[in-house]
Amino acid sequence: MVVVLVAIGVMLLPPGHKKVHPPNDDPWVLVSYDPDNPYGTYLGNGFISTRIMGDGVGSQTKTMPDGTIKTEPLPCYMAGLYDDEKLILIPTWSDLRFYDGKKQFVIDRNADYKQTLDMRTGILTTEATWRAGRKTLTGKIEVIVSRAQPNVGLVRATLTPNFDGRVLAETLIQSSPPNIDVYAHGAPHAVRPPSGYREPYVFLGRTKSSKVDIHLALMHARSKGWSVTRKGDLRGYSESRSVESGEAFDVASVALVDVRNPRALAQAVKAMDVEGLIAAHKAAWAKLWEKDTKIDGPKKDQQALHSCMFYLLQSVREGSQWSIPPMGLSNNTFSGHVFWDADTWMFPALILQHPELARSIVDYRYYTLKGAMENAKASGYAGAEYAWESGMTGREDTPPGLVYRHERHINGDVALAQWQYYLATGDLAWLKSRGLPVIRATADYWVSRVTKNANTGLYEIKRVIPPDENADLVDNSAYTNAIAAMNLRIADRAARLCGARPNPKWTEIAGKIGANMKGIMTELNQPEKRTAAPVVIDNLIEPAQAVLTEYLFLSKKAVSAVTPRP
């Protein structure tokens, strides 16, 4: 399966929009003038995430056929929070709503509207007018998922009313995710708020199957004029204040999400005020963007490149033990599983500029090695059989009946990424302790997986799915055979570098795995020789697989490399 991490929050101006807006050629900014933009924006920091739609906060308001307003919270996620091997929701922490006491303020679609994602700073700003009858609040709402502090998120609103009266601001946990048992919520006195914040609301839960604790604290920054309002069994914050027409007010909600003791949550923000949190967040993004890729050509192309890299950077962080699902932490499509996408498509985009971030991708395979070895044993093979769809433990979780679980090239993809990490960093200690165990186990799998053809003397790998997922089970997939051979050679080289004894079977088999390499190279290097019947690979026409196999062919020199990147 090839699912490149897509910039799902790319905001496009739909055709037929009533107002004409200036083109956006800023290479660092994405803009939407449509509050009904169906794509929304994904914000994350590699640990927690939120999804923001046109309303500018972590909820979406709809007007029902009978004229009533329905507001539903949007999904939030945390890296590694799997239950029954599936990535699950955490309580929505980014929902901030305003009321006049009776009616909810909602986006006025007849007023000016602009939503801006500044990719340089990771801040999403929604400028709009929110209306409740004749009453309006005009201004902006900003949302950040702190790059500086992995468990911190912030929603801040600065609004100006057109009326005198009272405004109610609510940051609520509307419901508990179905896979989490709630064992406490409220405002325990044991959790003291940092200076400048009100007493936190704390949610404590535990996943039903995996038994992982999740703690969430919501705090409102103390701001002049606001007083806490309680309503029954309220889960979250409710504050109100008097307002005057034309006089701006502000409110800021800080969320802290973790799997540690709730006492540690409130201390995560220490003595920082809201401005301090934002400044630290900006500084962290500025440090990431010190390493950038600049291209010649239209500014829109540079914008697209920044967009792709921004969403990738949002989905990973240093020190993490988790890899990147195909959609990052934007949603739990494919159950939030990790595929070869991370090792083959995302890892190369990170390793040279951000090796400290790329490491989590290869470390994840080390942490899930036990599950991969259990997969191999269950299939009757030696070594490790990495899951096509991998979650918390590494055990195979591809839905029953799908043939994709036979896409065995993933073993070689995993091993190649491990080797590339060593070549890029030169970290021999890491190779000995983490990389080699993975590389060795994947190589041992191929030794037990191949069969020798008595007629040709070549080793074959039968009944696999090639990278083309439309194909059925085939024998001797060109890419699968090529990556298996490379895996075996990498194992031999890595073992020698680490002072370990290599299995002589690795190089023997690597030199005798058959693949239609001649046909592939002819198609790639001599396009003028192509006929009306293109080169057939794996009994089907698959030029994409040819390109993938060429990638391995061009990478072959790296297998025998002695000196890693300085």
XYZ file of C-alpha atoms in Angstrom:
566
model
C 0.000 0.000 0.000
C 1.366 3.389 -0.950
C -0.196 6.215 0.956
C 2.074 9.230 0.994
C 1.446 11.525 3.906
C -0.891 14.028 2.299
C -1.178 17.657 3.361
C -4.775 17.049 4.351
C -5.227 20.561 5.608
C -4.394 22.222 2.298
C -7.086 24.823 2.013
C -8.422 25.419 -1.468
C -10.685 28.187 -2.610
C -13.696 26.439 -4.170
C -14.940 27.578 -7.565
C -17.920 29.860 -7.675
C -17.140 31.615 -4.390
C -19.060 34.893 -4.192
C -16.175 37.121 -3.160
C -12.970 37.655 -5.077
C -9.858 37.371 -2.933
C -6.229 38.056 -3.794
C -4.122 35.063 -4.817
C -1.973 33.569 -2.100
C 1.579 33.050 -3.275
C 3.176 33.188 0.163
C 5.370 30.065 0.411
C 4.731 29.849 4.166
C 0.991 30.513 4.416
C -2.166 28.584 3.529
C -5.410 30.554 3.404
C -9.107 29.742 3.209
C -11.927 32.229 2.808
C -14.583 29.548 3.078
C -16.009 28.662 6.539
C -17.531 25.558 4.954
C -14.179 24.309 3.655
C -14.639 20.514 3.931
C -10.949 19.723 4.440
C -10.177 21.445 7.693
C -6.714 21.735 9.179
C -4.666 19.193 11.069
C -2.493 20.505 13.887
C -0.110 18.298 15.851
C 3.307 17.980 17.421
C 4.025 14.262 17.069
C 2.439 13.508 20.433
C -1.049 15.054 20.454
C -3.216 16.491 17.703
C -6.473 18.217 16.907
C -8.597 18.771 13.819
C -9.931 22.295 13.213
C -12.652 23.087 10.703
C -14.142 26.411 9.603
C -15.423 27.329 13.077
C -11.834 27.849 14.180
C -12.014 25.512 17.187
C -12.233 21.787 17.888
C -15.927 21.537 17.131
C -18.144 21.987 14.102
C -21.537 23.701 14.128
C -24.327 22.728 11.766
C -27.740 24.260 11.245
C -30.328 21.500 11.197
C -33.397 21.441 8.871
C -35.614 22.645 11.724
C -33.362 25.673 12.281
C -31.740 24.390 15.458
C -27.993 24.442 15.894
C -26.013 21.279 16.503
C -22.367 21.463 17.553
C -20.228 18.343 17.600
C -16.650 17.971 18.883
C -13.939 17.070 16.375
C -11.453 14.215 16.881
C -8.185 14.538 18.778
C -5.483 11.860 18.987
C -2.381 10.934 20.938
C 0.561 9.003 19.482
C 0.634 5.383 20.597
C -2.777 5.364 22.255
C -3.953 2.057 20.830
C -6.678 -0.190 22.148
C -7.047 -3.646 20.635
C -4.263 -2.528 18.246
C -6.382 0.389 16.911
C -5.569 4.076 17.357
C -8.371 5.594 19.418
C -9.720 9.052 20.144
C -8.799 11.065 23.182
C -11.248 13.580 24.669
C -11.478 16.718 22.539
C -9.409 19.398 24.250
C -9.641 22.207 21.672
C -13.360 23.045 21.841
C -14.152 26.641 22.887
C -17.709 27.972 22.538
C -19.389 31.276 23.337
C -22.986 32.004 24.409
C -25.006 35.110 25.210
C -26.695 33.222 28.022
C -29.286 31.557 25.797
C -27.939 31.298 22.258
C -24.616 30.029 20.975
C -22.488 32.345 18.855
C -21.869 30.744 15.448
C -19.982 31.812 12.333
C -21.776 34.533 10.355
C -21.373 33.337 6.780
C -22.388 36.713 5.372
C -19.539 38.517 7.111
C -15.847 38.639 6.198
C -14.017 35.416 6.935
C -10.392 34.330 6.705
C -8.583 31.312 8.114
C -4.785 31.342 7.929
C -2.278 28.608 8.657
C 1.194 30.027 9.198
C 3.452 27.045 8.555
C 6.512 28.911 9.768
C 5.030 29.206 13.280
C 2.461 26.387 13.335
C -0.353 28.756 14.338
C -3.865 28.574 12.884
C -5.789 31.856 13.035
C -9.481 32.234 12.225
C -10.711 35.815 11.694
C -14.502 36.055 11.539
C -17.726 37.275 13.060
C -19.663 34.957 15.354
C -23.383 35.748 15.674
C -26.190 34.990 18.139
C -29.284 36.766 16.806
C -28.411 40.462 16.570
C -25.473 40.118 18.878
C -22.023 39.585 17.349
C -18.472 38.882 18.411
C -15.848 39.915 15.875
C -12.197 39.057 16.109
C -9.905 36.063 15.959
C -9.305 32.622 17.463
C -5.820 31.092 17.476
C -4.990 27.416 17.981
C -1.576 25.880 18.596
C -0.335 22.425 19.487
C 2.891 23.255 21.270
C 6.051 22.168 19.498
C 8.042 23.108 22.603
C 5.995 21.098 25.119
C 4.619 17.873 23.646
C 1.588 17.561 25.911
C 0.330 21.164 25.657
C -2.357 22.661 23.420
C -3.768 26.191 23.454
C -6.909 27.910 22.172
C -6.995 31.701 22.525
C -9.770 34.076 21.460
C -9.682 37.874 21.195
C -13.165 39.192 20.396
C -15.055 42.472 20.299
C -18.832 42.514 21.006
C -21.376 44.823 19.380
C -23.524 44.840 22.531
C -23.515 45.402 26.267
C -24.294 42.365 28.383
C -22.731 39.086 29.428
C -20.787 36.441 27.525
C -20.328 32.823 28.561
C -17.198 30.934 27.427
C -17.102 27.137 27.683
C -14.295 24.633 27.153
C -15.900 21.266 27.664
C -15.233 17.575 27.241
C -18.519 16.701 25.597
C -18.267 12.931 25.907
C -15.859 10.132 26.731
C -14.324 8.199 23.817
C -15.873 4.719 23.580
C -12.593 2.855 24.185
C -11.769 4.695 27.434
C -13.150 3.928 30.885
C -13.453 7.097 32.943
C -12.441 6.608 36.543
C -12.312 10.215 37.717
C -13.081 13.713 36.558
C -13.452 17.060 38.204
C -11.119 19.486 39.939
C -9.212 17.551 42.621
C -7.555 19.761 45.204
C -4.363 17.679 44.907
C -3.657 19.307 41.545
C -2.515 22.857 42.102
C -2.591 25.162 39.100
C 0.534 27.020 37.997
C 0.668 30.732 38.639
C -1.685 32.622 36.342
C -4.132 29.757 35.754
C -7.369 28.699 37.345
C -7.785 25.378 39.117
C -7.645 22.711 36.392
C -10.414 20.402 35.370
C -8.907 16.908 35.246
C -10.104 13.907 33.255
C -8.650 10.518 34.179
C -9.300 7.451 32.057
C -7.896 4.092 31.042
C -8.123 2.259 27.725
C -10.357 -0.783 27.935
C -8.041 -3.465 26.511
C -4.485 -2.111 26.526
C -4.932 -0.585 30.023
C -3.069 2.629 29.227
C -3.864 5.550 31.500
C -4.669 8.900 29.931
C -4.812 12.130 31.894
C -6.146 15.398 30.535
C -6.213 18.733 32.340
C -8.004 21.846 31.097
C -7.120 25.238 32.528
C -8.263 28.743 31.693
C -5.697 31.491 32.046
C -6.759 34.036 34.647
C -8.043 37.080 32.811
C -9.611 40.265 34.102
C -13.400 40.214 34.406
C -14.007 36.466 34.112
C -15.652 34.423 36.861
C -16.125 30.654 36.975
C -19.650 29.379 36.351
C -20.640 25.813 37.249
C -23.541 23.925 35.665
C -24.415 20.562 37.204
C -22.124 17.722 36.158
C -20.051 19.991 33.938
C -17.007 18.339 32.342
C -14.689 21.218 31.681
C -14.761 24.958 32.155
C -17.513 27.536 32.042
C -16.752 31.213 32.682
C -18.745 34.380 32.197
C -18.098 38.112 32.226
C -19.719 41.443 31.471
C -18.843 43.009 28.136
C -19.267 46.424 26.594
C -19.883 47.197 22.957
C -16.625 47.932 21.146
C -14.418 46.773 24.022
C -12.312 43.709 23.176
C -11.891 40.828 25.600
C -9.840 37.674 25.533
C -9.938 34.148 26.903
C -7.322 31.394 26.704
C -7.781 27.685 27.328
C -4.725 25.487 27.918
C -4.931 21.710 27.664
C -2.390 19.222 28.975
C -2.532 15.590 27.866
C -0.323 12.822 29.200
C -0.118 9.271 30.470
C 1.598 10.309 33.679
C 0.261 11.343 37.074
C -2.076 14.353 36.782
C 0.125 16.272 39.205
C 2.762 16.365 36.484
C 0.323 17.840 33.980
C -0.210 21.173 35.640
C 3.507 21.558 36.257
C 4.257 21.119 32.548
C 3.461 24.755 31.863
C 5.455 25.790 34.947
C 5.275 29.537 35.459
C 4.821 30.413 31.774
C 2.013 32.753 30.879
C 0.114 32.315 27.619
C 2.522 34.578 25.764
C 5.391 32.492 27.102
C 3.791 29.292 25.771
C 3.329 30.845 22.339
C 6.866 32.244 22.256
C 8.361 28.845 23.129
C 6.203 27.212 20.442
C 7.354 29.698 17.795
C 10.988 29.249 18.786
C 10.708 25.461 18.461
C 9.248 25.742 14.941
C 11.901 28.298 13.986
C 14.574 25.808 14.989
C 12.989 23.097 12.827
C 12.805 25.410 9.822
C 16.502 26.270 10.085
C 16.775 23.228 7.823
C 14.655 23.900 4.772
C 14.523 22.829 1.139
C 14.319 25.683 -1.333
C 13.494 25.190 -4.985
C 13.551 27.315 -8.121
C 10.219 27.928 -9.759
C 6.755 29.223 -8.876
C 6.081 30.274 -5.289
C 3.111 27.906 -5.284
C 5.499 24.995 -5.739
C 7.529 26.142 -2.744
C 4.268 26.517 -0.804
C 3.292 22.954 -1.664
C 6.710 21.663 -0.606
C 6.501 23.504 2.714
C 2.992 22.151 3.197
C 4.086 18.541 2.727
C 7.030 18.975 5.082
C 4.955 20.866 7.652
C 2.394 18.105 7.988
C 5.150 15.501 8.176
C 6.962 17.423 10.919
C 3.680 17.757 12.818
C 3.399 13.976 12.935
C 6.737 13.107 14.532
C 8.860 14.242 17.438
C 12.218 13.504 18.973
C 12.366 10.922 21.747
C 9.177 9.167 20.670
C 8.840 5.390 20.471
C 6.055 5.638 17.884
C 6.197 5.734 14.104
C 3.921 7.630 11.695
C 0.619 6.234 10.372
C -0.263 7.121 6.747
C -2.462 10.037 7.842
C -0.213 11.170 10.680
C -2.348 11.983 13.721
C -5.003 13.750 11.637
C -7.415 10.818 11.918
C -7.475 7.089 12.536
C -7.964 5.920 8.959
C -6.531 2.408 8.550
C -6.934 2.136 12.348
C -3.927 4.432 12.743
C -1.688 1.516 11.820
C 1.914 1.864 10.709
C 2.700 0.613 7.186
C 5.777 0.613 4.962
C 4.869 4.206 4.173
C 6.800 5.323 7.244
C 10.012 3.406 6.467
C 10.093 3.885 2.670
C 8.345 7.198 1.982
C 8.488 9.367 5.112
C 11.796 8.312 6.626
C 13.948 9.428 3.635
C 12.331 12.876 3.761
C 13.461 13.299 7.378
C 16.740 11.464 7.838
C 19.198 13.970 6.299
C 17.736 17.154 7.777
C 16.129 15.808 10.947
C 17.787 12.557 12.051
C 16.575 13.133 15.619
C 12.987 12.956 14.319
C 13.590 10.129 11.858
C 14.906 7.965 14.676
C 11.423 7.340 16.071
C 10.512 5.529 12.825
C 13.354 3.033 13.121
C 13.101 2.747 16.906
C 9.445 1.791 16.575
C 10.503 -1.310 14.652
C 12.874 -2.205 17.492
C 10.153 -1.770 20.107
C 7.748 -3.964 18.083
C 10.338 -6.636 17.225
C 8.808 -9.069 19.705
C 5.431 -8.822 17.967
C 7.082 -9.305 14.561
C 8.820 -12.437 15.804
C 5.511 -13.766 17.088
C 4.051 -13.135 13.612
C 6.826 -15.180 11.992
C 6.368 -18.041 14.429
C 2.616 -18.079 13.792
C 3.298 -18.257 10.026
C 5.796 -21.083 10.434
C 8.923 -19.044 9.704
C 12.037 -17.984 11.587
C 13.108 -14.465 12.517
C 10.686 -11.557 12.332
C 7.707 -11.033 10.047
C 6.797 -7.364 10.347
C 3.089 -6.719 10.234
C 1.623 -5.109 7.149
C -0.634 -3.211 9.544
C 1.132 -2.626 12.846
C -0.225 -0.969 15.972
C 0.827 -1.004 19.592
C 2.608 -4.367 19.792
C 3.649 -5.101 16.201
C 1.333 -8.066 15.900
C -0.356 -8.398 12.510
C -3.677 -6.539 12.521
C -4.601 -6.464 8.838
C -8.363 -7.139 8.675
C -9.128 -10.828 8.086
C -9.583 -11.822 4.466
C -7.405 -9.063 2.983
C -4.493 -10.342 0.937
C -2.360 -7.311 1.758
C -0.952 -9.123 4.777
C 1.103 -11.039 2.204
C 2.894 -7.871 1.084
C 6.082 -9.270 2.538
C 8.420 -6.715 1.010
C 7.787 -4.744 4.199
C 10.465 -6.806 5.943
C 13.112 -5.514 3.554
C 11.695 -1.984 3.728
C 12.124 -2.026 7.496
C 15.712 -3.331 7.263
C 16.718 -0.774 4.625
C 15.512 2.120 6.809
C 17.513 0.743 9.743
C 20.651 0.665 7.583
C 20.001 4.123 6.165
C 19.734 5.522 9.688
C 23.163 4.152 10.522
C 24.674 5.465 7.288
C 23.248 8.939 7.918
C 24.255 9.183 11.586
C 27.255 6.909 11.979
C 25.808 5.812 15.315
C 27.467 2.422 15.712
C 26.219 2.048 19.300
C 22.663 2.385 18.038
C 23.340 -0.114 15.246
C 24.642 -2.680 17.733
C 21.834 -2.264 20.270
C 18.780 -1.582 18.098
C 19.422 -1.701 14.379
C 21.195 -5.058 14.159
C 18.553 -7.045 16.096
C 15.933 -5.849 13.588
C 18.127 -6.385 10.531
C 19.233 -9.847 11.677
C 15.678 -10.999 12.441
C 14.351 -9.832 9.057
C 17.225 -11.577 7.261
C 16.579 -14.808 9.151
C 12.969 -14.586 8.009
C 14.029 -14.594 4.344
C 16.297 -17.589 4.918
C 13.286 -19.569 6.122
C 10.916 -18.042 3.552
C 12.749 -18.808 0.278
C 12.585 -22.065 -1.647
C 15.266 -23.341 -4.008
C 14.333 -24.084 -7.605
C 15.833 -27.471 -8.424
C 16.039 -26.658 -12.143
C 17.640 -23.204 -12.015
C 19.443 -23.347 -8.682
C 17.921 -19.945 -7.837
C 16.026 -19.100 -4.689
C 12.401 -18.040 -5.070
C 9.905 -16.195 -2.898
C 6.426 -17.416 -3.678
C 2.899 -16.220 -3.019
C 3.390 -12.572 -2.130
C 1.594 -9.356 -2.973
C 3.844 -6.873 -4.839
C 3.702 -3.104 -4.211
C 0.867 -2.966 -6.739
C -2.059 -3.825 -4.477
C -4.329 -4.532 -7.424
C -2.297 -7.618 -8.162
C -3.153 -10.972 -6.720
C -0.663 -13.319 -5.106
C 2.366 -13.783 -7.370
C 5.627 -15.685 -7.341
C 8.961 -13.845 -7.467
C 7.786 -10.258 -7.327
C 10.633 -8.180 -8.757
C 10.605 -5.614 -5.972
C 10.073 -8.160 -3.201
C 12.949 -10.329 -4.406
C 15.233 -7.319 -4.833
C 14.528 -5.898 -1.377
C 14.928 -9.352 0.177
C 18.375 -9.719 -1.405
C 19.327 -6.267 -0.189
C 18.064 -7.102 3.321
C 20.305 -10.180 3.391
C 23.374 -8.235 2.238
C 22.672 -5.475 4.754
C 22.514 -8.084 7.517
C 25.911 -9.469 6.546
C 27.495 -6.016 6.445
C 25.854 -4.816 9.689
C 26.871 -7.957 11.583
C 30.522 -7.566 10.548
C 30.533 -3.890 11.548
C 29.153 -4.816 14.958
C 31.639 -7.625 15.490
C 28.916 -10.279 15.277
C 29.031 -13.535 13.345
C 26.992 -13.313 10.107
C 24.913 -16.231 8.906
C 26.647 -17.588 5.756
C 23.225 -18.327 4.317
C 22.540 -14.583 4.031
C 25.058 -13.907 1.245
C 24.509 -17.275 -0.423
C 20.787 -16.659 -0.826
C 21.234 -12.978 -1.661
C 23.353 -13.892 -4.685
C 20.853 -16.388 -6.002
C 17.458 -14.678 -5.704
C 16.020 -14.336 -9.179
C 14.265 -11.190 -10.407
C 13.494 -9.762 -13.834
C 16.043 -6.972 -13.354
C 17.117 -6.921 -17.016
C 13.627 -6.174 -18.198
C 13.147 -3.527 -15.547
C 16.354 -1.700 -16.418
C 15.562 -1.834 -20.138
C 12.227 -0.151 -19.567
C 13.718 2.492 -17.326
C 16.932 3.316 -19.164
C 15.969 2.719 -22.791
C 12.432 4.047 -23.225
C 12.934 4.177 -26.993
C 12.952 0.364 -26.986
C 9.520 0.163 -25.447
C 6.987 -1.442 -27.759
C 3.232 -1.511 -27.824
C 3.559 -4.270 -25.255
C 5.399 -2.740 -22.256
C 7.643 -4.804 -20.015
C 5.591 -7.197 -17.939
C 6.569 -7.564 -14.314
C 4.889 -10.034 -11.947
C 2.588 -11.017 -14.827
C 1.172 -7.486 -15.020
C 2.187 -4.080 -16.301
C 3.576 -2.212 -13.297
C 5.879 0.718 -14.099
C 5.650 1.989 -10.515
C 7.229 -1.234 -9.293
C 9.991 -0.779 -11.857
C 10.784 2.632 -10.409
C 10.819 1.215 -6.878
C 13.178 -1.532 -7.934
C 15.438 1.003 -9.627
C 15.559 2.828 -6.285
C 16.999 -0.340 -4.758
C 19.358 -0.798 -7.710
C 20.700 2.736 -7.279
C 20.939 2.232 -3.502
C 22.922 -0.989 -3.871
C 26.274 0.745 -3.305
C 25.101 1.851 0.145
C 24.905 -1.752 1.309
C 28.665 -2.186 1.101
C 29.423 1.275 2.456
C 32.124 1.291 5.116
C 32.121 4.973 6.059
C 28.802 6.490 7.145
C 27.805 10.055 6.371
C 30.077 12.488 8.278
